[in-house]
Amino acid sequence: MLNKTSLFGIIAATIAFIAVPAFAADTFLGGEDFVGITFWIVSIAMWASTIFFFYEGMRVSAKWRTSMVVAGLITFIAAVHYMYMRDFWVATGESPTVYRYIDWVLTVPLQMVEFFLILVAAGAAVSGGAFWRLLVGTLVMIVGGYLGEAGYISVLLGFIIGMIGWAVIIWEIFRGEASQAATTKESVTSAFNAMRLIVLVGWAIYPLGYVFGLMMGSVDADTLNWIYNLADFINKILFGLVIWAAATKDSAAEA
Ligand SMILES: *C/C=C(C)/C=C/C=C(C)/C=C/C1=C(C)CCCC1(C)C
């Protein structure tokens, strides 16, 4: 039988096994590369958060465990991509657009899954239809943004498509079926309000990065990337910590 400590050891060793080869960068960070420094800070913060969420997931009560694992998977996927984004940035000084969007196309749907897990853990009844609408909104938002950033369509058109996808998500959680879930129980309402705040305020940082980085006449890769890095830190790490706080509080109340 595996005890928690040996299980944790296996998880930490697996993470290190994946992380260490990626550390073998062939270019070094310069002290004047401010944006590069933000890439380094966020990449190591993603690894540390991953270990923290996986470990803490073993402590909370059973119904919260999946939420904690998913929070750890989100920071784990981001950590792997940040290693590549960081090296790409340090070596070229250009936006690591492909890596960034591959990360988002995996982690943002996982955040949608996470929102549902929280509601379910808090005892709310939520339908599959609302989940699919949120997923479609997410994909439209990310694909639109990518086509605009990568130059397949104009930057403005990419922005408009991205905003439409985001609007679908906002509509669903403020006016649509998913918004009804919040009215039943107090713990559900507070989990739901946290989710709304993240999607409305935390996510708003991304289109700001897009506007200031791409739509001010010329491309400003520095502005684009430090704003996106800050946004990822808030929406992946703080997001996971909010779930951890709810899970810990709820588990203690049960014990
Ligand atoms: C972990 C990564 C997350 C939570 C990424 C979220 C990304 C967005 C909310 C992006 C939104 C965009 C718009 C609303 C319009 C312009 C294009 C995007 C893709 C930057």
XYZ file of N, CA and C and ligand atoms in Angstrom:
785
model
N 0.842 -1.214 0.000
C 0.000 0.000 0.000
C 0.870 1.255 0.000
N 0.498 2.181 -0.853
C 1.209 3.449 -0.885
C 0.668 4.363 0.206
N 1.571 4.940 0.991
C 1.069 5.969 1.897
C 1.200 7.333 1.205
N 0.663 8.356 1.872
C 0.624 9.672 1.225
C 2.011 10.233 0.946
N 2.948 9.954 1.874
C 4.283 10.520 1.692
C 4.963 9.921 0.468
N 4.852 8.588 0.289
C 5.523 7.997 -0.867
C 4.815 8.389 -2.155
N 3.499 8.549 -2.079
C 2.763 8.999 -3.256
C 3.228 10.394 -3.661
N 3.381 11.241 -2.651
C 3.850 12.596 -2.910
C 5.253 12.568 -3.514
N 6.104 11.672 -2.992
C 7.454 11.535 -3.530
C 7.427 11.179 -5.009
N 6.517 10.278 -5.372
C 6.408 9.862 -6.781
C 5.976 11.043 -7.654
N 4.997 11.802 -7.147
C 4.529 12.967 -7.910
C 5.648 13.985 -8.088
N 6.351 14.284 -6.989
C 7.409 15.295 -7.048
C 8.532 14.833 -7.984
N 8.879 13.535 -7.924
C 9.947 13.015 -8.782
C 9.541 13.078 -10.251
N 8.275 12.779 -10.535
C 7.786 12.838 -11.911
C 7.884 14.261 -12.438
N 7.473 15.203 -11.595
C 7.522 16.604 -12.006
C 8.971 17.022 -12.268
N 9.876 16.630 -11.380
C 11.286 16.989 -11.551
C 11.852 16.357 -12.824
N 11.446 15.129 -13.086
C 11.921 14.406 -14.265
C 11.551 15.161 -15.547
N 10.355 15.731 -15.536
C 9.916 16.474 -16.713
C 10.555 17.862 -16.746
N 10.707 18.461 -15.570
C 11.176 19.848 -15.519
C 12.658 19.975 -15.828
N 13.473 19.047 -15.330
C 14.920 19.245 -15.397
C 15.463 19.328 -16.828
N 15.071 18.426 -17.745
C 15.596 18.574 -19.107
C 15.240 19.923 -19.711
N 14.067 20.426 -19.366
C 13.644 21.705 -19.915
C 14.482 22.863 -19.363
N 15.194 22.597 -18.251
C 16.041 23.653 -17.686
C 17.316 23.860 -18.500
N 17.617 22.899 -19.385
C 18.866 22.962 -20.122
C 18.782 23.978 -21.261
N 18.550 25.226 -20.904
C 18.452 26.281 -21.913
C 19.823 26.560 -22.502
N 19.865 26.932 -23.792
C 21.175 27.269 -24.362
C 21.426 28.773 -24.389
N 20.474 29.528 -23.883
C 20.684 30.968 -23.766
C 20.406 31.368 -22.326
N 21.128 32.355 -21.837
C 20.913 32.771 -20.452
C 20.165 34.089 -20.383
N 19.436 34.224 -19.284
C 18.631 35.424 -19.073
C 19.530 36.610 -18.762
N 19.281 37.735 -19.402
C 20.023 38.957 -19.112
C 19.282 39.759 -18.043
N 20.035 40.412 -17.151
C 19.432 41.154 -16.045
C 18.575 42.316 -16.504
N 18.779 42.767 -17.736
C 17.995 43.913 -18.227
C 16.742 43.458 -18.979
N 16.598 42.119 -19.096
C 15.436 41.598 -19.819
C 14.256 41.466 -18.851
N 13.572 42.566 -18.650
C 12.484 42.618 -17.673
C 11.380 41.605 -17.984
N 10.988 41.520 -19.228
C 9.919 40.580 -19.591
C 10.403 39.140 -19.399
N 11.670 38.881 -19.738
C 12.258 37.554 -19.526
C 12.211 37.165 -18.057
N 12.448 38.133 -17.181
C 12.381 37.865 -15.732
C 10.967 37.446 -15.338
N 9.951 38.105 -15.911
C 8.577 37.698 -15.579
C 8.305 36.273 -16.081
N 8.885 35.898 -17.238
C 8.723 34.515 -17.709
C 9.343 33.530 -16.709
N 10.518 33.857 -16.175
C 11.181 32.956 -15.218
C 10.373 32.842 -13.942
N 9.926 33.984 -13.422
C 9.181 33.960 -12.159
C 7.900 33.135 -12.317
N 7.162 33.385 -13.395
C 5.895 32.664 -13.566
C 6.160 31.177 -13.802
N 7.209 30.828 -14.560
C 7.422 29.403 -14.821
C 7.743 28.650 -13.538
N 8.574 29.201 -12.685
C 8.907 28.462 -11.460
C 7.722 28.493 -10.488
N 6.963 29.588 -10.502
C 5.768 29.654 -9.639
C 4.743 28.600 -10.062
N 4.666 28.319 -11.368
C 3.732 27.285 -11.850
C 4.163 25.906 -11.337
N 5.469 25.617 -11.370
C 5.936 24.317 -10.852
C 5.640 24.194 -9.360
N 5.982 25.248 -8.612
C 5.795 25.196 -7.157
C 4.318 25.025 -6.818
N 3.453 25.743 -7.531
C 2.014 25.636 -7.265
C 1.515 24.234 -7.562
N 2.037 23.635 -8.630
C 1.610 22.290 -9.008
C 1.863 21.311 -7.861
N 3.070 21.341 -7.322
C 3.407 20.433 -6.220
C 2.507 20.726 -5.022
N 2.315 22.017 -4.749
C 1.467 22.409 -3.623
C 0.033 21.893 -3.798
N -0.555 22.094 -4.980
C -1.954 21.683 -5.182
C -2.100 20.159 -5.117
N -1.160 19.431 -5.709
C -1.244 17.968 -5.650
C -1.127 17.483 -4.198
N -0.183 18.081 -3.479
C 0.019 17.640 -2.102
C -1.199 17.974 -1.239
N -1.676 19.204 -1.344
C -2.822 19.623 -0.535
C -4.088 18.845 -0.905
N -4.154 18.419 -2.171
C -5.295 17.635 -2.627
C -5.441 16.333 -1.846
N -4.335 15.844 -1.288
C -4.402 14.601 -0.511
C -4.921 14.843 0.909
N -4.991 16.115 1.312
C -5.418 16.438 2.677
C -6.900 16.772 2.780
N -7.469 17.338 1.708
C -8.856 17.804 1.782
C -9.837 16.630 1.709
N -11.107 16.891 2.011
C -12.083 15.799 1.998
C -12.330 15.321 0.567
N -12.825 14.085 0.459
C -12.861 13.376 -0.830
C -13.549 14.149 -1.945
N -14.645 14.838 -1.632
C -15.389 15.489 -2.716
C -14.641 16.686 -3.325
N -13.598 17.183 -2.630
C -12.805 18.294 -3.158
C -11.555 17.832 -3.904
N -11.258 16.547 -3.817
C -9.967 16.078 -4.326
C -9.815 16.292 -5.833
N -10.870 15.998 -6.584
C -10.776 16.165 -8.040
C -10.509 17.631 -8.388
N -11.182 18.550 -7.670
C -10.955 19.978 -7.928
C -9.493 20.351 -7.722
N -8.891 19.816 -6.653
C -7.492 20.138 -6.373
C -6.560 19.529 -7.420
N -6.883 18.322 -7.857
C -6.054 17.683 -8.894
C -6.127 18.493 -10.194
N -7.343 18.944 -10.537
C -7.479 19.725 -11.770
C -6.739 21.065 -11.651
N -6.798 21.693 -10.464
C -6.042 22.933 -10.250
C -4.552 22.674 -10.481
N -4.068 21.523 -9.975
C -2.665 21.162 -10.177
C -2.343 20.852 -11.630
N -3.281 20.230 -12.334
C -3.054 19.937 -13.758
C -2.956 21.227 -14.580
N -3.780 22.204 -14.206
C -3.749 23.484 -14.931
C -2.379 24.146 -14.778
N -1.876 24.212 -13.534
C -0.563 24.843 -13.355
C 0.550 23.959 -13.927
N 0.327 22.646 -13.926
C 1.327 21.733 -14.501
C 1.463 21.935 -16.017
N 0.327 21.982 -16.704
C 0.358 22.199 -18.160
C 0.995 23.561 -18.459
N 0.633 24.558 -17.657
C 1.207 25.883 -17.861
C 2.711 25.866 -17.584
N 3.137 25.145 -16.549
C 4.559 25.104 -16.201
C 5.384 24.557 -17.365
N 4.911 23.473 -17.965
C 5.650 22.888 -19.098
C 5.749 23.912 -20.234
N 4.618 24.558 -20.546
C 4.642 25.529 -21.638
C 5.488 26.751 -21.302
N 5.470 27.146 -20.029
C 6.276 28.316 -19.639
C 7.768 28.048 -19.801
N 8.214 26.802 -19.617
C 9.628 26.501 -19.833
C 10.003 26.807 -21.283
N 9.131 26.381 -22.197
C 9.405 26.622 -23.616
C 9.243 28.099 -23.975
N 8.201 28.721 -23.437
C 7.951 30.136 -23.744
C 9.111 31.001 -23.266
N 9.580 30.663 -22.082
C 10.680 31.404 -21.456
C 11.946 31.309 -22.321
N 12.305 30.098 -22.706
C 13.497 29.917 -23.537
C 13.328 30.606 -24.892
N 12.145 30.480 -25.453
C 11.891 31.098 -26.754
C 12.049 32.612 -26.657
N 11.490 33.177 -25.603
C 11.584 34.628 -25.403
C 13.030 35.063 -25.199
N 13.745 34.364 -24.310
C 15.122 34.749 -23.985
C 16.007 34.632 -25.234
N 15.758 33.604 -26.054
C 16.598 33.391 -27.229
C 16.263 34.340 -28.379
N 14.976 34.685 -28.547
C 14.584 35.440 -29.747
C 14.032 36.832 -29.460
N 13.533 37.071 -28.244
C 12.887 38.352 -27.949
C 11.548 38.498 -28.649
N 11.029 37.371 -29.162
C 9.733 37.423 -29.835
C 8.658 36.704 -29.020
N 7.393 36.995 -29.334
C 6.275 36.380 -28.618
C 6.189 34.883 -28.908
N 6.109 34.056 -27.870
C 5.966 32.608 -28.079
C 4.495 32.246 -28.318
N 3.927 32.780 -29.395
C 2.481 32.709 -29.617
C 1.933 31.277 -29.674
N 2.619 30.400 -30.404
C 2.088 29.036 -30.564
C 2.027 28.314 -29.228
N 3.130 28.376 -28.462
C 3.136 27.711 -27.153
C 2.051 28.285 -26.252
N 1.899 29.590 -26.288
C 0.936 30.249 -25.408
C -0.482 29.760 -25.707
N -0.803 29.702 -26.989
C -2.174 29.317 -27.333
C -2.414 27.814 -27.168
N -1.381 26.998 -27.346
C -1.561 25.568 -27.056
C -1.862 25.403 -25.562
N -1.123 26.143 -24.747
C -1.391 26.140 -23.303
C -2.842 26.543 -23.028
N -3.271 27.662 -23.599
C -4.627 28.155 -23.313
C -5.705 27.189 -23.779
N -5.497 26.576 -24.942
C -6.551 25.721 -25.479
C -6.724 24.472 -24.597
N -5.708 24.159 -23.806
C -5.839 23.043 -22.857
C -6.309 23.527 -21.492
N -5.733 24.619 -21.002
C -6.004 25.012 -19.623
C -7.328 25.751 -19.440
N -7.762 26.531 -20.435
C -9.014 27.274 -20.240
C -10.222 26.319 -20.199
N -10.327 25.338 -21.104
C -11.407 24.346 -20.927
C -11.308 23.613 -19.585
N -10.098 23.345 -19.119
C -9.964 22.701 -17.804
C -10.503 23.605 -16.694
N -10.353 24.919 -16.877
C -10.919 25.831 -15.878
C -12.436 25.773 -15.901
N -13.018 25.582 -17.086
C -14.470 25.422 -17.190
C -14.901 24.154 -16.446
N -14.141 23.084 -16.618
C -14.403 21.844 -15.890
C -14.323 22.119 -14.388
N -13.307 22.889 -14.019
C -13.084 23.221 -12.606
C -14.276 23.955 -11.995
N -14.816 24.912 -12.736
C -15.977 25.645 -12.231
C -17.124 24.687 -11.932
N -17.320 23.729 -12.802
C -18.399 22.769 -12.580
C -18.109 21.853 -11.403
N -16.862 21.462 -11.256
C -16.503 20.615 -10.120
C -16.757 21.342 -8.799
N -16.459 22.637 -8.781
C -16.678 23.416 -7.560
C -18.167 23.454 -7.233
N -18.965 23.718 -8.255
C -20.412 23.789 -8.030
C -20.948 22.444 -7.561
N -20.434 21.373 -8.168
C -20.890 20.045 -7.777
C -20.450 19.728 -6.338
N -19.193 20.063 -6.022
C -18.693 19.832 -4.661
C -19.512 20.619 -3.649
N -19.973 21.814 -4.062
C -20.760 22.645 -3.164
C -22.234 22.220 -3.155
N -22.585 21.217 -3.951
C -23.934 20.660 -3.891
C -24.940 21.236 -4.857
N -24.495 21.942 -5.897
C -25.438 22.543 -6.848
C -25.807 21.548 -7.948
N -27.019 21.735 -8.512
C -27.435 20.929 -9.663
C -27.127 21.726 -10.927
N -26.227 21.232 -11.770
C -25.883 21.946 -13.007
C -26.033 21.018 -14.205
N -26.512 21.581 -15.317
C -26.775 20.738 -16.484
C -25.580 20.675 -17.418
N -25.569 19.635 -18.252
C -24.501 19.491 -19.232
C -24.553 20.554 -20.320
N -25.780 21.036 -20.648
C -25.931 22.040 -21.710
C -25.151 23.307 -21.421
N -25.218 23.773 -20.172
C -24.504 24.986 -19.790
C -23.000 24.777 -19.955
N -22.550 23.577 -19.593
C -21.123 23.282 -19.718
C -20.668 23.362 -21.173
N -21.470 22.794 -22.084
C -21.082 22.817 -23.495
C -21.080 24.216 -24.066
N -22.048 25.049 -23.644
C -22.051 26.431 -24.132
C -20.800 27.171 -23.658
N -20.397 26.919 -22.421
C -19.183 27.555 -21.908
C -17.960 27.075 -22.691
N -17.950 25.797 -23.017
C -16.819 25.234 -23.755
C -16.717 25.826 -25.162
N -17.866 25.944 -25.826
C -17.867 26.512 -27.177
C -17.406 27.974 -27.129
N -17.925 28.741 -26.163
C -17.489 30.132 -26.003
C -15.976 30.211 -25.835
N -15.435 29.313 -25.023
C -13.997 29.279 -24.769
C -13.205 29.041 -26.055
N -13.657 28.060 -26.835
C -12.910 27.717 -28.055
C -12.974 28.849 -29.079
N -14.150 29.468 -29.220
C -14.274 30.604 -30.146
C -13.317 31.718 -29.727
N -13.289 32.004 -28.432
C -12.436 33.074 -27.894
C -10.963 32.807 -28.214
N -10.524 31.578 -27.974
C -9.100 31.281 -28.133
C -8.700 31.150 -29.606
N -9.550 30.496 -30.384
C -9.223 30.353 -31.810
C -9.205 31.733 -32.477
N -10.193 32.578 -32.162
C -10.218 33.943 -32.712
C -8.949 34.701 -32.371
N -8.564 34.650 -31.090
C -7.351 35.354 -30.655
C -6.118 34.831 -31.376
N -6.048 33.507 -31.537
C -4.861 32.936 -32.186
C -4.759 33.351 -33.653
N -5.886 33.260 -34.370
C -5.866 33.625 -35.788
C -5.427 35.084 -35.956
N -5.879 35.950 -35.039
C -5.474 37.353 -35.094
C -4.001 37.547 -34.770
N -3.525 36.882 -33.719
C -2.127 37.077 -33.294
C -1.135 36.459 -34.260
N -1.522 35.325 -34.849
C -0.588 34.630 -35.736
C -0.643 35.172 -37.163
N -1.558 36.117 -37.429
C -1.573 36.772 -38.734
C -2.423 36.107 -39.800
N -3.247 35.137 -39.405
C -4.110 34.497 -40.412
C -5.278 35.407 -40.782
N -5.729 36.202 -39.818
C -6.769 37.193 -40.084
C -6.270 38.505 -39.484
N -6.990 39.599 -39.700
C -6.497 40.868 -39.151
C -6.571 40.841 -37.625
N -5.720 41.636 -37.006
C -5.687 41.725 -35.550
C -7.057 42.153 -35.010
N -7.705 43.082 -35.731
C -9.004 43.578 -35.285
C -10.075 42.487 -35.362
N -10.090 41.729 -36.458
C -11.091 40.668 -36.597
C -10.878 39.602 -35.514
N -9.632 39.256 -35.272
C -9.317 38.287 -34.218
C -9.825 38.765 -32.865
N -9.671 40.069 -32.633
C -10.130 40.654 -31.377
C -11.648 40.553 -31.263
N -12.344 40.881 -32.351
C -13.812 40.854 -32.327
C -14.320 39.427 -32.070
N -13.754 38.439 -32.777
C -14.183 37.047 -32.570
C -13.902 36.623 -31.127
N -12.712 36.985 -30.634
C -12.351 36.658 -29.248
C -13.333 37.251 -28.252
N -13.717 38.524 -28.487
C -14.646 39.193 -27.575
C -16.031 38.547 -27.611
N -16.429 38.068 -28.798
C -17.739 37.398 -28.907
C -17.731 36.119 -28.060
N -16.649 35.337 -28.176
C -16.542 34.107 -27.381
C -16.608 34.402 -25.887
N -15.880 35.430 -25.476
C -15.866 35.812 -24.061
C -17.259 36.276 -23.628
N -17.957 37.028 -24.505
C -19.300 37.505 -24.190
C -20.271 36.337 -23.980
N -20.135 35.278 -24.786
C -20.987 34.095 -24.623
C -20.801 33.511 -23.219
N -19.545 33.437 -22.789
C -19.249 32.885 -21.462
C -19.858 33.769 -20.373
N -19.645 35.081 -20.506
C -20.161 36.020 -19.501
C -21.686 35.951 -19.442
N -22.311 35.884 -20.626
C -23.776 35.797 -20.664
C -24.235 34.531 -19.943
N -23.596 33.433 -20.222
C -24.012 32.151 -19.638
C -23.935 32.177 -18.105
N -22.894 32.774 -17.561
C -22.764 32.715 -16.100
C -23.478 33.857 -15.372
N -23.880 34.908 -16.117
C -24.628 35.984 -15.444
C -26.130 35.941 -15.723
N -26.512 35.447 -16.943
C -27.912 35.475 -17.316
C -28.465 34.109 -17.691
N -27.596 33.214 -18.124
C -28.043 31.942 -18.666
C -28.359 30.915 -17.598
N -28.447 29.687 -18.056
C -28.841 28.583 -17.187
C -27.861 28.388 -16.024
N -26.581 28.520 -16.337
C -25.571 28.293 -15.297
C -25.736 29.282 -14.141
N -26.277 30.484 -14.438
C -26.418 31.478 -13.374
C -27.468 31.066 -12.343
N -28.420 30.217 -12.751
C -29.475 29.778 -11.828
C -28.924 28.881 -10.718
N -27.820 28.196 -11.025
C -27.249 27.259 -10.068
C -26.853 27.943 -8.767
N -26.561 29.237 -8.875
C -26.006 29.940 -7.732
C -27.020 30.269 -6.649
N -28.297 30.080 -6.919
C -29.291 30.593 -5.987
C -29.660 29.631 -4.852
N -29.185 28.383 -4.905
C -29.674 27.385 -3.973
C -29.087 27.445 -2.553
N -27.782 27.513 -2.448
C -27.125 27.316 -1.160
C -26.046 28.374 -0.971
N -25.753 28.736 0.272
C -24.798 29.816 0.473
C -23.400 29.491 -0.028
N -22.930 28.267 0.250
C -21.580 27.915 -0.194
C -21.497 27.873 -1.723
N -22.628 27.517 -2.365
C -22.664 27.511 -3.829
C -22.546 28.937 -4.340
N -23.312 29.834 -3.717
C -23.308 31.221 -4.143
C -21.914 31.825 -4.038
N -21.197 31.550 -2.943
C -19.886 32.178 -2.811
C -18.895 31.579 -3.802
N -18.987 30.263 -4.057
C -18.112 29.649 -5.068
C -18.412 30.245 -6.437
N -19.696 30.428 -6.703
C -20.112 30.953 -7.992
C -19.679 32.403 -8.183
N -19.794 33.192 -7.110
C -19.364 34.586 -7.210
C -17.872 34.692 -7.476
N -17.099 33.798 -6.866
C -15.658 33.804 -7.112
C -15.378 33.502 -8.579
N -16.149 32.541 -9.119
C -15.992 32.175 -10.523
C -16.316 33.348 -11.444
N -17.380 34.056 -11.123
C -17.765 35.206 -11.945
C -16.701 36.298 -11.923
N -16.157 36.517 -10.737
C -15.144 37.557 -10.588
C -13.910 37.217 -11.420
N -13.539 35.949 -11.413
C -12.368 35.520 -12.186
C -12.609 35.723 -13.680
N -13.779 35.289 -14.152
C -14.057 35.367 -15.588
C -14.222 36.822 -16.044
N -14.798 37.652 -15.191
C -15.052 39.044 -15.578
C -13.812 39.929 -15.381
N -13.184 39.843 -14.215
C -12.092 40.763 -13.895
C -10.725 40.150 -14.229
N -10.487 38.925 -13.767
C -9.193 38.280 -14.023
C -8.945 38.089 -15.515
N -9.964 37.624 -16.206
C -9.801 37.364 -17.640
C -9.717 38.642 -18.454
N -10.241 39.753 -17.946
C -10.209 41.016 -18.690
C -8.769 41.483 -18.942
N -7.832 40.963 -18.156
C -6.433 41.362 -18.358
C -5.934 40.904 -19.740
N -6.437 39.753 -20.223
C -5.948 39.242 -21.519
C -6.291 40.156 -22.698
N -7.588 40.526 -22.875
C -7.853 41.463 -23.972
C -7.123 42.794 -23.811
N -6.850 43.215 -22.561
C -6.058 44.440 -22.378
C -4.662 44.252 -22.958
N -4.069 43.081 -22.692
C -2.753 42.777 -23.253
C -2.802 42.796 -24.775
N -3.854 42.223 -25.321
C -4.021 42.163 -26.783
C -4.121 43.575 -27.365
N -4.927 44.420 -26.715
C -5.104 45.800 -27.209
C -3.791 46.575 -27.123
N -3.149 46.563 -25.947
C -1.939 47.375 -25.788
C -0.733 46.777 -26.505
N -0.732 45.458 -26.678
C 0.406 44.821 -27.330
C 0.295 44.785 -28.855
N -0.938 44.724 -29.368
C -1.082 44.477 -30.812
C -1.853 45.546 -31.565
N -2.640 46.357 -30.852
C -3.573 47.222 -31.574
C -3.267 48.716 -31.454
N -2.052 49.048 -30.995
C -1.733 50.465 -30.817
C -0.896 51.000 -31.985
N -1.098 50.460 -33.149
C -0.368 50.956 -34.319
C 0.776 50.044 -34.705
N 1.624 49.652 -33.713
C 2.690 48.702 -34.012
C 2.667 47.609 -32.945
N 3.319 46.487 -33.246
C 3.339 45.374 -32.292
C 4.343 45.677 -31.182
N 3.903 45.528 -29.944
C 4.769 45.750 -28.789
C 4.845 44.441 -27.999
N 5.825 43.604 -28.366
C 5.922 42.259 -27.783
C 6.178 42.312 -26.275
N 6.926 43.324 -25.813
C 7.206 43.451 -24.371
C 5.907 43.597 -23.585
N 5.101 44.592 -23.998
C 3.844 44.868 -23.297
C 2.919 43.658 -23.350
N 2.794 43.079 -24.549
C 1.913 41.924 -24.735
C 2.283 40.814 -23.748
N 3.572 40.501 -23.666
C 3.977 39.322 -22.893
C 3.984 39.543 -21.398
N 4.381 40.724 -20.922
C 4.334 40.871 -19.462
C 2.900 40.914 -18.966
N 2.004 41.486 -19.775
C 0.593 41.507 -19.349
C 0.016 40.085 -19.355
N 0.288 39.306 -20.391
C -0.189 37.919 -20.429
C 0.410 37.102 -19.263
N 1.681 37.334 -18.965
C 2.316 36.578 -17.873
C 1.649 36.894 -16.535
N 1.379 38.182 -16.322
C 0.698 38.592 -15.091
C -0.691 37.951 -15.032
N -1.388 37.981 -16.161
C -2.740 37.417 -16.215
C -2.711 35.922 -15.894
N -1.739 35.193 -16.432
C -1.653 33.752 -16.161
C -1.369 33.488 -14.685
N -0.506 34.312 -14.101
C -0.196 34.161 -12.678
C -1.478 34.293 -11.856
N -2.264 35.310 -12.156
C -3.506 35.546 -11.412
C -4.543 34.460 -11.696
N -4.741 34.144 -12.972
C -5.861 33.268 -13.329
C -5.564 31.780 -13.186
N -4.307 31.415 -13.013
C -4.009 30.006 -12.785
C -3.596 29.746 -11.342
N -2.689 30.570 -10.805
C -2.191 30.303 -9.456
C -3.173 30.830 -8.394
N -3.563 32.091 -8.500
C -4.527 32.610 -7.520
C -5.854 31.869 -7.616
N -6.237 31.536 -8.842
C -7.444 30.747 -9.078
C -7.373 29.419 -8.297
N -6.247 28.734 -8.399
C -6.065 27.474 -7.661
C -6.093 27.695 -6.156
N -5.518 28.821 -5.721
C -5.495 29.109 -4.279
C -6.900 29.388 -3.743
N -7.742 30.004 -4.565
C -9.138 30.244 -4.155
C -9.842 28.900 -3.925
N -9.604 27.951 -4.854
C -10.204 26.623 -4.717
C -9.663 25.917 -3.476
N -8.342 26.027 -3.294
C -7.697 25.421 -2.120
C -8.301 25.979 -0.828
N -8.514 27.308 -0.780
C -9.074 27.939 0.416
C -10.485 27.410 0.684
N -11.306 27.328 -0.365
C -12.680 26.825 -0.202
C -12.658 25.366 0.244
N -11.775 24.578 -0.377
C -11.692 23.147 -0.062
C -11.237 22.929 1.380
N -10.252 23.694 1.805
C -9.708 23.554 3.153
C -10.754 23.947 4.184
N -11.440 25.057 3.926
C -12.453 25.554 4.849
C -13.597 24.534 4.987
N -14.066 24.082 3.846
C -15.174 23.137 3.821
C -14.789 21.812 4.468
N -13.561 21.340 4.221
C -13.111 20.069 4.805
C -12.995 20.182 6.322
N -12.524 21.347 6.817
C -12.383 21.547 8.253
C -13.761 21.592 8.931
N -14.732 22.203 8.228
C -16.088 22.300 8.783
C -16.724 20.921 8.951
N -16.332 20.000 8.054
C -16.892 18.644 8.105
C -16.271 17.785 9.183
N -14.988 18.061 9.467
C -14.222 17.180 10.363
C -14.691 17.291 11.810
C -4.834 30.129 -18.159
C -5.185 30.930 -19.263
C -6.323 31.708 -19.358
C -7.313 31.807 -18.248
C -6.484 32.435 -20.571
C -7.517 33.238 -20.858
C -7.547 33.955 -22.077
C -8.482 34.910 -22.418
C -9.606 35.265 -21.517
C -8.318 35.569 -23.711
C -9.182 36.467 -24.223
C -9.093 37.197 -25.500
C -10.153 38.088 -25.783
C -11.338 38.227 -24.872
C -10.178 38.937 -27.014
C -8.849 39.055 -27.667
C -8.166 37.755 -27.808
C -7.924 37.040 -26.468
C -7.744 35.574 -26.864
C -6.641 37.572 -25.845
